[in-house]
Amino acid sequence: MKGMGNMGNMMKQMQKMQKKMMQAQDELHEMVFEASAGGGMVTIKANGKKEITDVEIKEEVVDPDDIDMLQDLILAATNDVLKQIDDKTNETMGQFTKGLNMPGMF
């Protein structure tokens, strides 16, 4: 029955790790990420849940004759902020999967 003690200990450690993972994920969700494009002409803010929380467009970049440029700036800033969130998520949550071969986990 010695193996059962090890199994119980392992389960406790897994529960502890799960609690830490949930706490880290909650902290990520509360973080605010910001990216801009066009030298600050367009700024996008998002939280760690990948929800866009703010879009700021400087008046001088709004040109009815060049909507394509504005769209490109919005796309660039949005993609940048989403990449920041992915990078931070991988960095933060990756500490829990180090050494584990779990493809697609984070």
XYZ file of C-alpha atoms in Angstrom:
106
model
C 0.000 0.000 0.000
C 3.049 2.230 -0.058
C 2.243 3.295 -3.621
C -1.123 4.699 -2.546
C 0.596 7.306 -0.359
C 2.612 8.460 -3.348
C -0.566 8.653 -5.426
C -2.277 10.766 -2.757
C 0.744 13.051 -2.546
C 0.807 13.392 -6.309
C -2.905 14.290 -6.350
C -2.298 16.991 -3.726
C 0.526 18.431 -5.818
C -1.673 18.391 -8.931
C -4.441 20.229 -7.053
C -1.912 22.772 -5.810
C -0.575 23.279 -9.331
C -4.100 23.613 -10.698
C -4.874 26.301 -8.119
C -1.705 28.201 -9.095
C -2.606 27.881 -12.782
C -6.075 29.279 -12.180
C -4.629 32.160 -10.172
C -2.107 32.937 -12.926
C -4.864 32.805 -15.531
C -7.025 35.185 -13.480
C -4.079 37.587 -13.217
C -3.566 37.399 -16.986
C -7.221 38.174 -17.598
C -6.918 41.337 -15.497
C -3.852 42.646 -17.330
C -4.154 45.468 -19.835
C -2.188 45.278 -23.080
C -1.652 48.173 -25.460
C -0.311 48.475 -28.983
C -0.165 51.313 -31.445
C 0.555 51.793 -35.120
C 1.435 54.734 -37.315
C 3.543 56.389 -34.642
C 0.678 56.377 -32.152
C -2.008 57.415 -34.618
C -4.032 54.286 -33.747
C -3.907 52.698 -30.297
C -5.666 49.503 -29.276
C -6.078 48.276 -25.700
C -7.180 44.786 -24.728
C -7.379 42.657 -21.623
C -5.852 39.225 -21.148
C -9.092 37.606 -22.293
C -8.402 39.060 -25.757
C -11.285 41.485 -25.432
C -10.634 44.839 -27.086
C -11.365 47.434 -24.412
C -10.415 50.669 -26.161
C -9.674 51.999 -29.630
C -8.138 55.429 -30.015
C -7.751 57.036 -33.428
C -6.067 60.419 -33.744
C -8.132 62.860 -35.772
C -5.302 63.670 -38.160
C -5.129 60.075 -39.433
C -8.771 60.106 -40.533
C -8.709 60.826 -44.253
C -11.896 59.966 -46.162
C -9.767 59.591 -49.296
C -7.467 57.039 -47.676
C -9.626 54.640 -45.668
C -7.269 51.776 -46.589
C -4.427 53.305 -44.563
C -6.647 53.684 -41.487
C -7.828 50.098 -41.818
C -4.230 48.901 -42.121
C -3.232 50.808 -38.978
C -6.148 49.353 -37.026
C -5.277 45.837 -38.198
C -1.597 46.286 -37.347
C -2.301 47.582 -33.840
C -4.937 44.903 -33.183
C -2.694 42.071 -34.365
C 0.160 43.452 -32.263
C -1.905 43.634 -29.077
C -3.246 40.105 -29.628
C 0.313 38.816 -30.153
C 1.386 40.484 -26.898
C -1.416 38.662 -25.076
C -0.452 35.328 -26.669
C 3.218 35.837 -25.797
C 2.434 36.734 -22.179
C 0.007 33.811 -21.876
C 2.598 31.375 -23.228
C 5.259 32.812 -20.931
C 3.039 32.706 -17.846
C 1.222 29.435 -18.395
C 4.254 27.718 -19.904
C 5.853 27.528 -16.467
C 3.211 24.960 -15.536
C 3.824 22.722 -18.531
C 7.641 22.755 -18.538
C 8.889 19.232 -18.896
C 5.466 17.901 -19.785
C 4.948 16.794 -23.347
C 1.397 18.109 -23.838
C 1.060 19.428 -27.396
C -1.484 22.200 -27.841
C -1.797 22.890 -24.110
C -0.916 26.615 -24.390
